[in-house]
Coordinates of C-alpha atoms and ligand atoms in Angstrom, one line a residue:
X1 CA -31.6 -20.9 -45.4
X2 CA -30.4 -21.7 -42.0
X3 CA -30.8 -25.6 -40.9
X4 CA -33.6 -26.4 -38.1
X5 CA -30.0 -27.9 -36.1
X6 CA -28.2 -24.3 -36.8
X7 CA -31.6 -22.9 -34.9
X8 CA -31.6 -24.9 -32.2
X9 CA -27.8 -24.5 -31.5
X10 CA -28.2 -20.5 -31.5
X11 CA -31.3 -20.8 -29.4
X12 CA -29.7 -22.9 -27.0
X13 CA -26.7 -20.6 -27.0
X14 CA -28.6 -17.2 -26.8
X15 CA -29.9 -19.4 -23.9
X16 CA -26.5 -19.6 -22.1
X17 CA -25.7 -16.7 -22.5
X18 CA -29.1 -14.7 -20.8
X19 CA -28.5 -17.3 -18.1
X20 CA -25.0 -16.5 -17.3
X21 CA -25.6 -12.6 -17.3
X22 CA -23.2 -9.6 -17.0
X23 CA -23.6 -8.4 -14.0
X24 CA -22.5 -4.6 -13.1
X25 CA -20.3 -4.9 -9.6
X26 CA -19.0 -1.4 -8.0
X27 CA -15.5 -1.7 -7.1
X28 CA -14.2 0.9 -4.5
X29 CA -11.0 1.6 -3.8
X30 CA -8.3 4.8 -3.2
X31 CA -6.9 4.8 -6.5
X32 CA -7.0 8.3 -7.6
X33 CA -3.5 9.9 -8.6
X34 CA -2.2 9.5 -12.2
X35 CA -0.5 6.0 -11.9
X36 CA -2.9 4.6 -9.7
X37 CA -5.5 5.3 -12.0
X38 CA -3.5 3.8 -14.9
X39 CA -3.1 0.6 -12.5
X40 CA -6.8 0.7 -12.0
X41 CA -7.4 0.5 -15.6
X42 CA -5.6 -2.6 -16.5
X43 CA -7.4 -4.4 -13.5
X44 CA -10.9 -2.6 -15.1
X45 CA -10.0 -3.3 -18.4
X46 CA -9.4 -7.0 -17.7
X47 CA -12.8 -7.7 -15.7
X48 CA -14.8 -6.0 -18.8
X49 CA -13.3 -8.9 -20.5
X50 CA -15.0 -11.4 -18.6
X51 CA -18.1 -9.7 -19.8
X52 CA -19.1 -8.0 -16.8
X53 CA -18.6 -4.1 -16.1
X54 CA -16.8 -2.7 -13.6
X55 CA -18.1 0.8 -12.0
X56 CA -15.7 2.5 -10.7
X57 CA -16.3 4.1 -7.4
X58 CA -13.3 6.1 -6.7
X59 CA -12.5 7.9 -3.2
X60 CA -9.7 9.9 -2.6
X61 CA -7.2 9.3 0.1
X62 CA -7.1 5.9 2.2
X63 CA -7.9 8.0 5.1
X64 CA -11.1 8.9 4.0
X65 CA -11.9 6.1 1.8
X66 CA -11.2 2.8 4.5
X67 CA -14.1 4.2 6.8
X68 CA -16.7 4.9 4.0
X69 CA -16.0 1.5 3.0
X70 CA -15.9 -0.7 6.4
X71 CA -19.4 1.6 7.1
X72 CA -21.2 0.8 3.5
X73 CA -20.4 -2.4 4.3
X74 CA -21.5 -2.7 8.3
X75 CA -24.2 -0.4 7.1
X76 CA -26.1 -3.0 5.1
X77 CA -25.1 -0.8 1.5
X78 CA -22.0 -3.0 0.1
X79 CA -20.3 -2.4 -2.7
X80 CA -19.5 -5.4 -5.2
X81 CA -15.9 -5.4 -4.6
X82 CA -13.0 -3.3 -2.7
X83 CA -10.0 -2.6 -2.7
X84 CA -8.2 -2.3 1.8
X85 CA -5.1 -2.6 2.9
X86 CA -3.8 -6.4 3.0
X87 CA -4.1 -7.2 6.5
X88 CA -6.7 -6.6 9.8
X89 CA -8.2 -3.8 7.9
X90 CA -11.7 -6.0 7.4
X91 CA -11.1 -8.3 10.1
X92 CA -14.0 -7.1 12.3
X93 CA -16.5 -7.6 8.9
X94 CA -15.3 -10.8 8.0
X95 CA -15.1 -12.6 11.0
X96 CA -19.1 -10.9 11.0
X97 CA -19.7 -12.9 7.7
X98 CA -20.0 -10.1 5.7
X99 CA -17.8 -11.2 2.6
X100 CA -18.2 -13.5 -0.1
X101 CA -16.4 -16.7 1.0
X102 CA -14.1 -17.2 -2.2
X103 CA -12.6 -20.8 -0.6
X104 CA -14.2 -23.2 -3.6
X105 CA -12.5 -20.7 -6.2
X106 CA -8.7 -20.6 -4.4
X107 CA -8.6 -24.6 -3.6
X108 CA -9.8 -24.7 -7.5
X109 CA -7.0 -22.2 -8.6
X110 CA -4.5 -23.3 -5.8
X111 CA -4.0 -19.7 -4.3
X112 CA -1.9 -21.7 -1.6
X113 CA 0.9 -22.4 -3.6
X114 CA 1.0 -19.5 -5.8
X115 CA 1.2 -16.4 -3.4
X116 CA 4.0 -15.7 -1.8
X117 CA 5.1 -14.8 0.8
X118 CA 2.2 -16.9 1.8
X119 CA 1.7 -14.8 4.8
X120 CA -0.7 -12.4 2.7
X121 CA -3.1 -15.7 2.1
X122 CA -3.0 -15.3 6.0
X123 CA -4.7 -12.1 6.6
X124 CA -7.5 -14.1 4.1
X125 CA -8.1 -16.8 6.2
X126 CA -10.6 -17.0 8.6
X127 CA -11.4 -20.4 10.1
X128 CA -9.7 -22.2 7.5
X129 CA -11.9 -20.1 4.4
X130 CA -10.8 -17.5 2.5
X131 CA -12.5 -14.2 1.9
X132 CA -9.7 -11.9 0.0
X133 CA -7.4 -11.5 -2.7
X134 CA -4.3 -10.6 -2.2
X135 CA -2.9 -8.0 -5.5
X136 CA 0.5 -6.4 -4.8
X137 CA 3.5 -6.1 -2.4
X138 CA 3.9 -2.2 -1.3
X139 CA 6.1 -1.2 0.7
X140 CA 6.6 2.0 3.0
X141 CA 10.5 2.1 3.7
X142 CA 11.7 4.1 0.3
X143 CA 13.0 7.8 -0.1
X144 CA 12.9 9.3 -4.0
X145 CA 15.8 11.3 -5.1
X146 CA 15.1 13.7 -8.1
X147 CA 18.9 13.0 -9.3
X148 CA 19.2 16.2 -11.1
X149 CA 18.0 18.4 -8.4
X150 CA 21.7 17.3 -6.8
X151 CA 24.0 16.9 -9.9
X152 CA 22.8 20.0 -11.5
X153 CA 23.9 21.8 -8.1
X154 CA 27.1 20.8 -7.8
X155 CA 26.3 18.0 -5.2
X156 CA 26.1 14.2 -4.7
X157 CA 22.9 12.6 -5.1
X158 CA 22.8 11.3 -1.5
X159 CA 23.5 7.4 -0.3
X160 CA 21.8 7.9 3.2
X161 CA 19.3 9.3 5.1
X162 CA 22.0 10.9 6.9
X163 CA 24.0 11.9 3.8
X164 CA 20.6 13.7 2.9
X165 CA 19.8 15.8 6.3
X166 CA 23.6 17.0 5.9
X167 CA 22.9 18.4 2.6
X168 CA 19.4 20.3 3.5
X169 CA 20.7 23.9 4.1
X170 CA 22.8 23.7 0.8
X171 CA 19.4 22.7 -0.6
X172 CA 17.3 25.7 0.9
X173 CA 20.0 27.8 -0.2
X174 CA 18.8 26.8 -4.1
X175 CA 15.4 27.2 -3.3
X176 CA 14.6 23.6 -3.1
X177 CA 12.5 22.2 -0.3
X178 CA 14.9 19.6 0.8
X179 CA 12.2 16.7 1.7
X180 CA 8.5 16.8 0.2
X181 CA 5.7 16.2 2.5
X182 CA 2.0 16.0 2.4
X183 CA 0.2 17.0 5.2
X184 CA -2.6 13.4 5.3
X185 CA -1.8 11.6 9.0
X186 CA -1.0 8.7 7.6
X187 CA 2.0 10.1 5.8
X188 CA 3.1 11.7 8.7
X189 CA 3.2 8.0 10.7
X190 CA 4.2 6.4 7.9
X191 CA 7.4 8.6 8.3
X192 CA 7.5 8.0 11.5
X193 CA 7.6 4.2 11.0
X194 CA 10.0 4.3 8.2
X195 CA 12.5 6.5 10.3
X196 CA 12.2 3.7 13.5
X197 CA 13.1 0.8 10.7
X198 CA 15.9 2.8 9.0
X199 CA 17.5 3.9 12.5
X200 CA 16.5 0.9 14.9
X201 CA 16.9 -2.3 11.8
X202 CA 14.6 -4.9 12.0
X203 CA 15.8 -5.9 15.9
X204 CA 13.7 -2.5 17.0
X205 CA 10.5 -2.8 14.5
X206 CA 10.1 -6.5 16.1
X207 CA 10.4 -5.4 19.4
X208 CA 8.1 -2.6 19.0
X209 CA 5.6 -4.2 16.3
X210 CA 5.1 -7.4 16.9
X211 CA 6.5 -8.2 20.7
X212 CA 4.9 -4.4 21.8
X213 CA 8.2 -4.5 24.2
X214 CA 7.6 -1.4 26.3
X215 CA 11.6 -1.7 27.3
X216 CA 11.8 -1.2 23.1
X217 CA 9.7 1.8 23.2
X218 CA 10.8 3.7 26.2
X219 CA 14.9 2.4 24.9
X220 CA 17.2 5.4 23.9
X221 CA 17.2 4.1 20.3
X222 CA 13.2 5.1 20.0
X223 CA 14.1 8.5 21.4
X224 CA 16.6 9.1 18.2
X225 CA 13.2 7.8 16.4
X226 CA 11.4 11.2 17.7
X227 CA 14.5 13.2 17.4
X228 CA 14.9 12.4 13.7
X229 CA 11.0 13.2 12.8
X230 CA 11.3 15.9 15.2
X231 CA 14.3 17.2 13.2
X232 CA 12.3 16.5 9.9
X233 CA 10.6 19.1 10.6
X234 CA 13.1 21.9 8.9
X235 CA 13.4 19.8 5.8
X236 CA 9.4 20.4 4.7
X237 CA 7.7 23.4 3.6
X238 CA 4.6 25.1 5.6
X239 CA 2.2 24.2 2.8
X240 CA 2.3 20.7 4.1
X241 CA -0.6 20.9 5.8
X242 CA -3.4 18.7 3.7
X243 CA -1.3 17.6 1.0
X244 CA -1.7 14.7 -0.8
X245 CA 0.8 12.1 -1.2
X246 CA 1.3 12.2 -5.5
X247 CA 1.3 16.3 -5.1
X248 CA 4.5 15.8 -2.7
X249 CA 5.6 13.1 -5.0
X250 CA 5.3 15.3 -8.0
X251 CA 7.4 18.3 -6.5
X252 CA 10.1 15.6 -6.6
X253 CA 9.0 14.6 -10.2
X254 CA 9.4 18.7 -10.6
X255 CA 12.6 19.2 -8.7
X256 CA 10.7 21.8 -6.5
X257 CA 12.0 19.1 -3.7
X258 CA 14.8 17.4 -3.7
X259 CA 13.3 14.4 -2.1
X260 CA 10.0 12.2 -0.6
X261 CA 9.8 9.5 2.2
X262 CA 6.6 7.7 0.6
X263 CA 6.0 3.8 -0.4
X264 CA 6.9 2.2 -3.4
X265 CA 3.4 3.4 -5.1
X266 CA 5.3 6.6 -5.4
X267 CA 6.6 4.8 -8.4
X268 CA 3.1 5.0 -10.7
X269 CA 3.7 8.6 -10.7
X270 CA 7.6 8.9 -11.6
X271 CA 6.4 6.6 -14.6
X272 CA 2.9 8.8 -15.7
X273 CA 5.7 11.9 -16.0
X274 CA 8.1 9.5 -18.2
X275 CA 10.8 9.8 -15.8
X276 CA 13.6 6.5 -15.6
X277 CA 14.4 4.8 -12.4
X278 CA 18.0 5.5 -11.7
X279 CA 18.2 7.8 -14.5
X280 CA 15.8 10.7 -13.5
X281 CA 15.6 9.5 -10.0
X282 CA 16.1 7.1 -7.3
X283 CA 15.7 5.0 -4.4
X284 CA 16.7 4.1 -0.6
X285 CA 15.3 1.2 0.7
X286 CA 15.4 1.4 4.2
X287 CA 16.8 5.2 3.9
X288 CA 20.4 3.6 2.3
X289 CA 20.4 2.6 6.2
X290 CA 18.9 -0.6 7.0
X291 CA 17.6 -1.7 3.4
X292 CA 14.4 -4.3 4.7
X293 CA 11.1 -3.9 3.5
X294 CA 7.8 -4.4 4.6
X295 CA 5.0 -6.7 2.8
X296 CA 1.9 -4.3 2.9
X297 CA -0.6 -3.9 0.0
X298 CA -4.4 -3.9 -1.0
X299 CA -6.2 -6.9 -1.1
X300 CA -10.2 -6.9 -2.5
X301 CA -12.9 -8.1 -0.7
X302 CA -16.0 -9.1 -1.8
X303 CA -19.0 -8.3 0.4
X304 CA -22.3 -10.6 0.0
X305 CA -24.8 -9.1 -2.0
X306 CA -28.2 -8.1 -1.6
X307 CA -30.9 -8.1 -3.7
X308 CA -32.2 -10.1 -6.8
X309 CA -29.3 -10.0 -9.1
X310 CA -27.2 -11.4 -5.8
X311 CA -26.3 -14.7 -8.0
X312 CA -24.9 -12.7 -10.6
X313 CA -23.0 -10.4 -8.5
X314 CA -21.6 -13.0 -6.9
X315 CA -20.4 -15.0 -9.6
X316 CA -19.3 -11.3 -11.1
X317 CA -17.1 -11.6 -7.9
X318 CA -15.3 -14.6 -8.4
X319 CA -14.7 -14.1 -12.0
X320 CA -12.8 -10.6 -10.4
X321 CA -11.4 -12.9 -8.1
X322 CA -10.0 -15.2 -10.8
X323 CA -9.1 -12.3 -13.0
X324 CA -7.1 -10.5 -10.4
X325 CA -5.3 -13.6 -9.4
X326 CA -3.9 -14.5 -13.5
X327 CA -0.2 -14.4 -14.6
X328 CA -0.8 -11.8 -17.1
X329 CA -2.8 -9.5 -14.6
X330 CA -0.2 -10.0 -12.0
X331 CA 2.6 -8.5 -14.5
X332 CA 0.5 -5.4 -16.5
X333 CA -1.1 -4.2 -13.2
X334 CA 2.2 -4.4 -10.6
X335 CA 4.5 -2.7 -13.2
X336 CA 2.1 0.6 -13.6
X337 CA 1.5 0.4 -10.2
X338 CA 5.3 -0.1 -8.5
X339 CA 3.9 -2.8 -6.4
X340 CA 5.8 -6.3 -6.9
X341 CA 3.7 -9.2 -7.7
X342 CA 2.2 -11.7 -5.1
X343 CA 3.0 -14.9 -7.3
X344 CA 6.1 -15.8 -7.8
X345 CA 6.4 -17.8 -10.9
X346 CA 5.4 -15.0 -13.2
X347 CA 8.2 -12.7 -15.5
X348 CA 9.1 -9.5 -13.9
X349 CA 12.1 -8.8 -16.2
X350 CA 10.7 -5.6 -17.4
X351 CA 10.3 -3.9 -13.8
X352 CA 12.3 -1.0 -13.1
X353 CA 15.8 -0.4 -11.6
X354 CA 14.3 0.6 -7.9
X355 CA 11.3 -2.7 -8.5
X356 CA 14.2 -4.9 -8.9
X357 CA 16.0 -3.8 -5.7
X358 CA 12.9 -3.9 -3.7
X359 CA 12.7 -7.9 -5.6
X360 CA 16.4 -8.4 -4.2
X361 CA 15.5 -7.2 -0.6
X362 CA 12.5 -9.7 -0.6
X363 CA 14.5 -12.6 -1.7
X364 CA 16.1 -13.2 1.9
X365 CA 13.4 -13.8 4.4
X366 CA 15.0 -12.0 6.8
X367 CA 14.4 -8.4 5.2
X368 CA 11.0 -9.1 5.3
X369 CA 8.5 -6.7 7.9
X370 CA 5.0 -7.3 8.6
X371 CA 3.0 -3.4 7.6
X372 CA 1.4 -1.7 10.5
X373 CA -1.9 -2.7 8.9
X374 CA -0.8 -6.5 9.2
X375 CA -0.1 -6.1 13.4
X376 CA -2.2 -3.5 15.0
X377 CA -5.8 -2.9 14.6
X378 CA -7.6 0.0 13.3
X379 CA -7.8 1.1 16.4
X380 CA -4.4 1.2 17.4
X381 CA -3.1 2.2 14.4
X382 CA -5.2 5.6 15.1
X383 CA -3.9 6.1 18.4
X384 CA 0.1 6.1 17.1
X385 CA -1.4 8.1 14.3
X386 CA -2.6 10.8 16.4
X387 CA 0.8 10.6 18.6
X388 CA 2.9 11.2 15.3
X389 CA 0.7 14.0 14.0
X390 CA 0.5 15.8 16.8
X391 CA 4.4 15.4 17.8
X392 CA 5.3 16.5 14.2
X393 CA 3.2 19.0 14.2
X394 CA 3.8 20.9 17.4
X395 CA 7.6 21.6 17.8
X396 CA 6.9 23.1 21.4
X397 CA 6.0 19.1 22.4
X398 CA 8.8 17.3 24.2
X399 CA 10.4 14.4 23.2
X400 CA 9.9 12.5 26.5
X401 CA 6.5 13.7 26.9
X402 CA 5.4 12.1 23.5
X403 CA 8.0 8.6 23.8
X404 CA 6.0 8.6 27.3
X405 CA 2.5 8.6 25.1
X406 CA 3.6 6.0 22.9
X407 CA 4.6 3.8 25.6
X408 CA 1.9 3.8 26.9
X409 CA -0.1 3.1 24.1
X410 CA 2.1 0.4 23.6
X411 CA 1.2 -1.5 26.9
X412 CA -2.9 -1.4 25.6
X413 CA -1.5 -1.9 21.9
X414 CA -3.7 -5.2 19.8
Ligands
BGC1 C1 -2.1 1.5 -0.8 C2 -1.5 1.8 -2.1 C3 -1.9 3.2 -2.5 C4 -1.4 4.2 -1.4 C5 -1.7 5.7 -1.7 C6 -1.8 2.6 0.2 O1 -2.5 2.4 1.4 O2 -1.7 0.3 -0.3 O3 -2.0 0.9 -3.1 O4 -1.2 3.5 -3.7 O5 -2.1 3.9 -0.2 O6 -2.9 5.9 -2.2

């Protein structure tokens, strides 16, 4: 027979435990192709842990997801946590007190001096509080090789973007769609943005980014910037129209192109198919020109809840918070998802060939970019976005008349 004590205790427990209850918390985020998915499980997997459930709210494409998001959340319907790019993607909500102020929890955990760089703690701060978690490094400035796709043809895999335009009419020639595009417009300006940083270094993407120099954007320098997309153009295929990223990522991974402009999340998917860094494929930073990085990413956000449970979900939140933050989190979740960690005293040994360059590059200060999502608003961001799309996609559109659009966004630019 059980003791009147041994009662008590279990009561008291049982108590606890009703108290402190699971609390379901929607997580949204743009995490649908293969190794983004299997990235998204390790982080869902490890909140189920704490004892509360994650529901996953999926939504394809960053383009369409970042609006649903920012309007569910100015719309009074918020979700319990999301996944945005690291930088001014939420500024407008936060500084509108829409998110959970996670302060108490990051002076408790010292976020301050565990993420580096610590300029990603700095698109979380907002009057001294912070209201975001920083989960990964990505950066845009990589081309993948399918290595075979070359060697099996008689030719070099290539060093350089350059090396790599030489070699497209040998590659049409086989059949192979020399560089792999999908048609979303943030791929197209994310070319754009890695072509200015691989042909103009660092000295042009400060100029441009983060001192909006109009001499910069009207200079003969940006003009090779058009010339080279503009050129880009005979290295895709038609069907580029509306593709997404992982479908131009997997005709690399199939060798029906020989190679993809894309950020280092491109990396999930060469894993999901079993292929090797530097054995199946591989990887120019900075095109094998000028081999910098940016520090992008996704950060979550948790916006206050509503409702009766609100208590719950909030202290759902921080446990995601906490969770998301952890050594052991840090590791399983950047190496499925090709993203380097955001704390630096964790073991990255087993990353990959290309992670362990991109680690190199991000050693020296000085390789290091802010992402367009870091120094332009939303809105700004949209207007180069339209530029790029529309220059790439209309080869009747003059050089000039487009650098003369851009500088002039440039001169409104925030
Ligand atoms: C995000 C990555 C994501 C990529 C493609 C980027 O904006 O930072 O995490 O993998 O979009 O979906």
């Amino acid at each position: 027979m059980k003791s009147l004590k041994h009662c008590i205790a279990a009561a008291l427990l049982a108590g606890t435990s009703s108290m402190a209850q699971a609390a379901d918390l929607e997580v949204t985020h743009w995490w649908t192709s293969g190794g983004e998915a299997a990235a998204v499980k390790v982080l869902a997997d490890n909140f189920n842990k704490t004892g509360h459930n994650w529901k996953d709210s999926a939504i394809a494409g960053g383009g369409n997801a970042r609006p649903v998001i920012i309007s569910r959340i100015s719309g009074g319907d918020p979700m319990g946590a999301t996944q945005l790019n690291s930088g001014r993607d939420a500024e407008e909500l936060v500084q509108a007190g829409f998110m959970t102020d996670l302060t108490e929890l990051a002076e408790k955990e010292g976020w301050k001096d565990i993420v580096r760089p610590s300029k990603l703690l700095d698109s979380c701060t907002y009057e001294g509080k912070i209201f975001c978690v920083p989960v990964n490094i990505h950066s845009f400035q990589w081309m993948w090789l399918n290595r075979s796709v070359f060697t099996d043809n008689g030719m070099e895999v290539p060093k350089s973007w350059d090396e790599m335009t030489a070699m497209q009419d040998k590659l049409k020639e086989k059949n192979i769609i020399p560089l792999a595009l999908g048609g979303e417009p943030w791929q197209i300006s994310g070319l754009a943005g890695v072509l200015t940083v691989a042909l103009g270094g660092v000295e042009l993407h400060t100029k441009i980014n983060v001192e909006k120099s109009v001499e910069a954007a009207e200079s003969e320098i940006m003009t090779r910037v058009f010339e080279a997309l503009g050129n880009a153009r005979s290295m895709v295929d038609p069907g580029n129209v509306g593709r997404a990223w992982n479908t131009a990522t997997n005709m690399v991974i199939t060798g029906k192109a020989a190679s993809q402009i894309m950020g280092d999340w491109a990396q999930g998917e060469f894993a999901v198919a079993g292929q090797v860094a530097g054995k199946d494929y591989d990887c120019l930073p900075g095109l094998g020109i000028n081999p910098v990085l940016d520090t992008g990413g996704d950060s979550f956000f948790f916006p206050k809840p509503k409702g009766d449970n609100a208590e719950e979900i909030v202290k759902a939140q921080l446990a995601m918070a906490s969770m998301l933050m952890s050594k052991q989190v840090q590791v399983d979740f950047n190496l499925k998802k090709g993203s380097l960690p955001i704390r630096g005293d964790i073991d990255m040994s087993a990353a990959n060939d290309c992670m362990q360059k991109g680690i190199k590059i991000l050693e020296k200060p000085e390789n290091i970019l802010p992402s367009s999502e870091q120094v332009w608003s939303p809105d700004t961001q949209g207007q180069f976005e339209d530029l790029w799309v529309e220059f790439f996609s209309s080869p009747e559109m003059k050089v000039a008349d487009a650098q003369a659009r851009f500088v002039n966004i440039i001169k409104t630019a925030d």
